[in-house]
């Protein structure tokens, strides 16, 4: 059984890690799947998705600041739209995450949350959720 | 239902991002799956796979140049084969991508393409495609 | 059919890439699945999972040393626990890997192994394995 969902989020600054764990869990719950795998997919090239700690917000702040140090917004880039750094950072984080589903819940670790990684906002972003289970 | 495909590509330079979107879509089409998830898997350790913009070729050029700045080909590496940078870059991009399938098509975003990331070419590279769907 | 497994590993130093290929293959074997996909998932935020060469141990040593050069343990971080670098490195490597299963075996490339990436050890780490197949 494969169940599909989709939701949109609005980011509010150029670079922002948005905790989408609850929104993804809502899709898992409404899918009715109890055991399986959930894929979160971001349909963009300047935003990605990662997993990391959502207890202390300074963790994702450190990720953002480090990515900016390694791949600065202003640099010697060929792509003329001024968002080359965003494309590169998105590929470094990735565009999908697969999380196991157990007892109808995302089987995240204690400290894990799912973050949409906005690198070229503010924008409206589309996230797909696909949940697969034994039939 | 799980359907498996495989194809090979030939890269033509040491570092090259090769757009394999059409080849992957061909596997999805021939699988007959209309709704599900498609996994693209690269069976190598010095090549990876990522998703990014395939409209303006300067985007992947910028990714390549930035990876080279961060992880230069020549550096203080232990591995004696001269391709340590390629192993590291491949792990940074990743070896698989999962893309939702809707109506028999890869549900990529408007600007998204799938790229084999060659870091130690030119070579022949093997790509697996697995498409899973509700039975 | 979806079959779930889980195992724990103990890491022995702060930073260590632990080859878990055999442990993952054991879960695939005991699942009885012959054709499908296997997901390896790490339930942590300071450890990740990647694929790379497991023949010459200097390859993963080079990955570790390069990540340390790019994201040093000591740096200007906000998160007060002294392991910001570990969170960042884990997001760079990723928290899951999807590997095709063919004939009951992980269809890894000749040189590929699966590595748990410890960045804040020594610790006990939890790894989930989910194997999905046609019913």
XYZ file of C-alpha atoms in Angstrom:
405
model
C 0.000 0.000 0.000
C 1.340 3.392 -0.970
C -0.294 6.546 0.327
C 0.607 10.002 -0.907
C 0.255 13.382 0.680
C 1.509 16.845 0.001
C 1.665 20.059 1.939
C 3.022 23.550 1.510
C 4.976 25.714 3.876
C 5.866 29.365 3.753
C 9.338 30.374 4.792
C 9.926 33.861 6.136
C 13.620 34.594 5.547
C 16.358 33.841 3.011
C 17.845 31.016 5.064
C 15.750 29.120 7.553
C 15.401 25.583 8.873
C 11.694 24.970 9.415
C 10.626 22.093 11.656
C 8.082 20.116 9.614
C 7.950 17.039 11.877
C 4.321 17.560 12.930
C 3.158 18.203 9.379
C 4.851 14.984 8.214
C 3.385 13.036 11.152
C -0.086 14.318 10.189
C 0.372 12.794 6.714
C 1.521 9.510 8.239
C -1.488 9.455 10.580
C -3.965 10.236 7.829
C -2.410 7.508 5.635
C -3.485 4.868 8.156
C -0.165 3.077 7.677
C 1.175 1.554 10.898
C 4.401 -0.165 9.755
C 6.506 0.939 6.828
C 8.632 3.774 5.552
C 7.808 7.440 5.052
C 9.568 9.552 2.382
C 9.678 13.271 2.609
C 10.510 14.914 -0.703
C 11.177 18.576 -1.471
C 10.280 19.638 -5.043
C 12.853 22.411 -5.317
C 16.495 23.071 -6.144
C 17.288 25.814 -3.614
C 15.675 24.139 -0.606
C 16.436 20.723 0.865
C 15.426 18.571 3.794
C 17.473 17.180 6.663
C 17.057 15.604 10.055
C 18.645 16.992 13.191
C 18.045 18.076 16.770
C 14.896 20.134 17.303
C 15.250 20.620 21.073
C 17.915 23.354 21.102
C 17.381 25.777 18.180
C 21.079 26.708 18.286
C 21.890 23.360 16.629
C 20.279 24.275 13.310
C 21.641 27.806 13.678
C 25.130 26.277 13.785
C 24.380 24.195 10.685
C 23.199 27.311 8.835
C 26.233 29.387 9.906
C 28.676 26.633 8.992
C 27.120 26.105 5.564
C 27.345 29.880 5.015
C 31.039 29.831 5.991
C 31.768 26.944 3.607
C 29.540 28.126 0.744
C 29.083 31.902 1.109
C 26.159 33.639 -0.571
C 28.552 35.960 -2.408
C 31.304 34.125 -4.236
C 32.839 33.440 -7.600
C 29.822 31.720 -9.151
C 28.794 31.339 -12.826
C 25.009 31.064 -12.344
C 23.754 34.623 -12.702
C 20.764 34.555 -10.346
C 22.696 35.205 -7.140
C 21.508 31.981 -5.533
C 24.258 29.533 -6.502
C 25.048 29.022 -2.818
C 21.435 27.950 -2.266
C 21.636 25.299 -5.005
C 24.885 23.930 -3.567
C 23.685 23.895 0.055
C 20.482 22.110 -0.980
C 22.499 19.330 -2.665
C 24.669 19.039 0.478
C 21.601 18.548 2.700
C 19.657 16.461 0.171
C 16.128 16.554 -1.236
C 14.571 13.562 0.492
C 14.602 11.783 3.820
C 13.329 8.275 4.547
C 12.053 7.641 8.061
C 10.775 4.297 9.364
C 7.143 4.174 10.560
C 6.351 2.004 13.591
C 2.913 1.792 15.270
C 1.655 4.605 13.062
C 4.368 6.993 14.225
C 7.536 8.311 12.634
C 10.216 6.254 14.408
C 12.483 9.235 14.938
C 15.239 9.163 17.533
C 14.675 11.056 20.784
C 16.312 14.248 19.531
C 15.442 14.010 15.848
C 13.206 16.405 13.993
C 12.657 16.867 10.243
C 13.636 20.253 8.833
C 12.854 21.889 5.545
C 16.091 23.724 4.701
C 15.277 27.021 3.025
C 18.303 28.590 1.330
C 16.647 31.094 -1.016
C 13.520 32.363 0.732
C 11.206 33.702 1.687
C 9.080 31.440 -0.507
C 6.258 28.977 -0.586
C 7.664 25.424 -0.692
C 6.039 22.117 -1.670
C 6.735 18.944 0.294
C 5.548 15.445 -0.747
C 5.052 12.656 1.720
C 4.789 9.058 0.527
C 4.090 6.297 3.026
C 4.552 2.678 1.995
C 3.463 -0.330 3.974
C 2.810 -4.024 3.668
C -0.617 -4.501 2.009
C 5.014 -4.436 -6.731
C 8.714 -3.818 -7.094
C 10.266 -3.403 -10.521
C 13.971 -3.230 -11.133
C 15.970 -1.712 -13.917
C 19.577 -0.903 -14.550
C 21.455 1.155 -17.065
C 25.000 2.218 -17.753
C 26.396 5.589 -18.660
C 29.789 6.633 -19.918
C 31.295 9.774 -18.517
C 33.810 11.695 -20.582
C 35.883 13.707 -18.100
C 37.266 13.418 -14.564
C 34.500 15.486 -13.017
C 31.121 15.736 -14.682
C 27.464 15.977 -13.694
C 25.509 13.930 -16.225
C 21.753 14.505 -16.534
C 20.179 11.035 -16.275
C 16.562 12.191 -15.838
C 15.347 10.766 -19.166
C 17.090 7.432 -18.605
C 15.460 7.139 -15.168
C 12.046 8.126 -16.574
C 12.434 5.402 -19.211
C 12.842 2.820 -16.428
C 9.791 4.207 -14.609
C 7.735 4.052 -17.820
C 8.787 0.505 -18.650
C 7.992 -0.572 -15.062
C 4.337 0.255 -15.630
C 4.127 1.720 -12.123
C 1.855 4.764 -11.914
C 1.983 5.693 -8.219
C 4.893 4.978 -5.899
C 8.517 5.786 -5.309
C 11.540 5.451 -7.574
C 15.058 4.889 -6.190
C 18.096 5.693 -8.189
C 21.208 3.966 -6.880
C 24.819 4.362 -7.990
C 26.998 1.264 -7.465
C 30.285 3.129 -6.997
C 32.373 4.913 -4.398
C 33.811 7.759 -6.497
C 30.545 8.746 -8.178
C 27.296 9.799 -6.549
C 23.867 11.055 -7.525
C 22.102 14.314 -6.741
C 19.149 16.379 -7.815
C 19.438 19.985 -8.940
C 18.558 22.466 -11.663
C 19.012 21.201 -15.215
C 17.860 24.350 -17.030
C 20.992 26.485 -16.631
C 24.151 24.315 -16.881
C 26.078 26.876 -14.812
C 24.279 25.620 -11.687
C 25.980 22.220 -11.706
C 29.225 23.912 -12.793
C 29.035 25.966 -9.591
C 28.430 22.821 -7.529
C 31.464 21.156 -9.129
C 33.713 24.201 -8.603
C 32.616 24.650 -4.994
C 33.188 20.982 -4.160
C 36.657 21.283 -5.726
C 37.393 24.364 -3.581
C 36.271 22.569 -0.399
C 37.799 19.173 -1.228
C 40.651 19.743 -3.706
C 41.892 16.894 -5.860
C 45.424 17.394 -4.527
C 45.596 17.467 -0.751
C 47.013 15.775 2.297
C 45.289 12.425 1.829
C 46.253 8.945 3.053
C 44.571 6.859 0.345
C 47.300 6.334 -2.241
C 45.230 6.206 -5.429
C 44.980 9.960 -5.967
C 41.181 9.930 -5.870
C 40.459 10.568 -2.193
C 38.671 13.771 -3.118
C 36.342 11.752 -5.353
C 35.406 9.378 -2.508
C 34.693 12.323 -0.201
C 32.662 14.301 -2.753
C 30.594 11.207 -3.561
C 29.680 10.783 0.133
C 28.744 14.486 0.296
C 26.345 14.146 -2.665
C 25.086 10.680 -1.705
C 24.644 7.399 -3.557
C 20.868 7.245 -3.907
C 17.922 9.516 -4.541
C 14.256 8.707 -3.931
C 11.752 10.460 -6.178
C 7.969 10.128 -5.929
C 6.159 8.708 -8.968
C 2.737 10.172 -9.840
C 0.690 9.218 -12.929
C 3.605 7.189 -14.237
C 5.966 10.156 -14.167
C 8.808 11.167 -11.873
C 7.177 13.892 -9.764
C 10.183 16.191 -10.005
C 9.870 19.887 -9.269
C 9.814 22.289 -12.246
C 13.570 22.856 -12.160
C 14.714 19.486 -10.881
C 16.816 17.030 -12.834
C 18.679 13.924 -11.665
C 22.455 14.002 -12.088
C 25.027 11.266 -11.926
C 27.979 12.957 -10.221
C 31.218 11.696 -11.731
C 34.273 12.561 -9.627
C 36.868 10.122 -10.978
C 36.121 9.652 -14.655
C 36.060 9.128 -17.466
C 34.451 5.774 -16.700
C 31.516 3.544 -17.350
C 29.040 3.806 -14.427
C 26.202 1.515 -13.346
C 22.895 2.946 -12.138
C 20.057 0.877 -10.622
C 16.463 1.988 -10.676
C 13.902 0.366 -8.387
C 10.261 1.393 -8.620
C 7.842 0.351 -5.895
C 4.112 0.704 -6.004
C 0.953 -0.495 -4.340
C 0.164 -3.974 -5.666
C 5.922 -7.057 2.350
C 7.809 -4.884 4.802
C 10.171 -6.440 7.317
C 11.794 -4.499 10.119
C 14.920 -5.103 12.068
C 17.065 -3.174 14.469
C 20.523 -3.583 15.898
C 22.862 -1.689 18.153
C 26.543 -0.976 17.776
C 29.070 0.393 20.205
C 31.560 2.893 18.939
C 34.915 3.220 20.680
C 36.166 6.717 19.889
C 34.810 10.228 19.314
C 34.947 9.960 15.541
C 34.812 6.595 13.834
C 33.372 5.062 10.668
C 32.148 1.593 11.591
C 31.549 -0.933 8.806
C 28.028 -2.279 9.413
C 27.616 -4.053 6.057
C 27.508 -7.565 7.562
C 25.034 -6.550 10.262
C 22.728 -5.023 7.613
C 23.092 -8.098 5.383
C 22.080 -10.277 8.364
C 18.821 -8.307 8.673
C 18.192 -8.656 4.942
C 18.817 -12.413 5.127
C 16.559 -12.909 8.114
C 13.808 -10.861 6.419
C 13.561 -13.498 3.688
C 13.166 -10.750 1.083
C 14.886 -11.569 -2.204
C 14.054 -8.542 -4.394
C 13.381 -5.048 -3.099
C 14.989 -2.191 -1.253
C 16.697 -2.032 2.136
C 16.737 1.176 4.226
C 19.302 1.706 6.886
C 18.281 4.408 9.352
C 20.296 5.912 12.202
C 18.173 7.215 15.112
C 20.597 9.946 16.206
C 21.614 13.526 15.481
C 25.383 13.283 15.997
C 25.903 10.076 14.004
C 25.004 9.409 10.382
C 25.367 6.692 7.791
C 27.167 6.666 4.455
C 28.403 4.294 1.809
C 32.006 4.181 0.653
C 35.002 1.963 0.025
C 35.666 -0.638 2.701
C 38.725 -2.253 1.110
C 41.357 0.363 1.991
C 40.675 1.838 5.467
C 42.522 5.020 4.491
C 39.505 6.054 2.387
C 37.243 6.599 5.383
C 40.176 8.094 7.271
C 40.416 10.707 4.524
C 36.687 11.403 4.775
C 36.984 11.866 8.549
C 40.033 14.144 8.264
C 38.438 16.252 5.528
C 35.188 16.692 7.463
C 37.277 17.755 10.491
C 39.140 20.305 8.357
C 35.875 21.735 6.983
C 33.899 21.559 10.242
C 36.387 21.561 13.125
C 35.358 20.297 16.547
C 36.337 23.610 18.115
C 34.793 26.595 16.398
C 32.490 29.553 16.804
C 29.330 27.582 17.580
C 26.183 28.583 19.498
C 25.105 25.149 20.730
C 26.702 24.839 24.164
C 27.334 21.100 24.314
C 30.641 21.096 22.420
C 29.321 18.764 19.720
C 27.985 21.191 17.115
C 30.489 19.846 14.624
C 29.038 16.366 15.132
C 25.489 17.559 14.344
C 26.701 19.312 11.188
C 28.819 16.400 9.955
C 25.916 13.992 10.516
C 23.629 16.135 8.321
C 26.356 16.237 5.640
C 26.602 12.429 5.565
C 22.852 11.817 6.056
C 20.794 9.612 8.359
C 19.606 6.950 5.957
C 20.813 4.937 3.002
C 18.679 2.961 0.563
C 20.327 -0.064 -1.039
C 18.699 -2.323 -3.634
C 18.274 -6.003 -2.700
C 18.763 -8.590 -5.449
C 18.699 -12.392 -4.906
C 18.501 -11.838 -1.152
C 21.717 -9.840 -1.097
C 22.478 -6.140 -0.736
C 23.286 -5.158 -4.335
C 26.294 -3.092 -3.334
C 28.959 -2.173 -5.843
C 32.259 -4.057 -5.734
C 33.927 -1.532 -3.440
C 30.911 -0.341 -1.473
C 30.406 -0.878 2.236
C 27.895 0.710 4.623
C 29.388 2.797 7.423
C 27.855 4.132 10.603
C 29.487 7.565 10.953
C 30.145 8.294 14.613
C 30.944 11.944 15.283
C 30.334 12.191 19.039
C 31.325 8.853 20.544
C 32.096 6.607 22.132
C 28.430 5.652 22.397
C 25.906 2.955 21.821
C 24.032 3.649 18.562
C 20.720 2.305 17.255
C 20.304 1.329 13.594
C 16.979 0.361 11.974
C 16.766 -1.788 8.895
C 13.563 -1.922 6.856
C 13.338 -4.262 3.877
C 10.474 -3.882 1.417
C 9.596 -6.285 -1.337
C 6.828 -7.224 -3.700
C 4.251 -9.310 -1.773
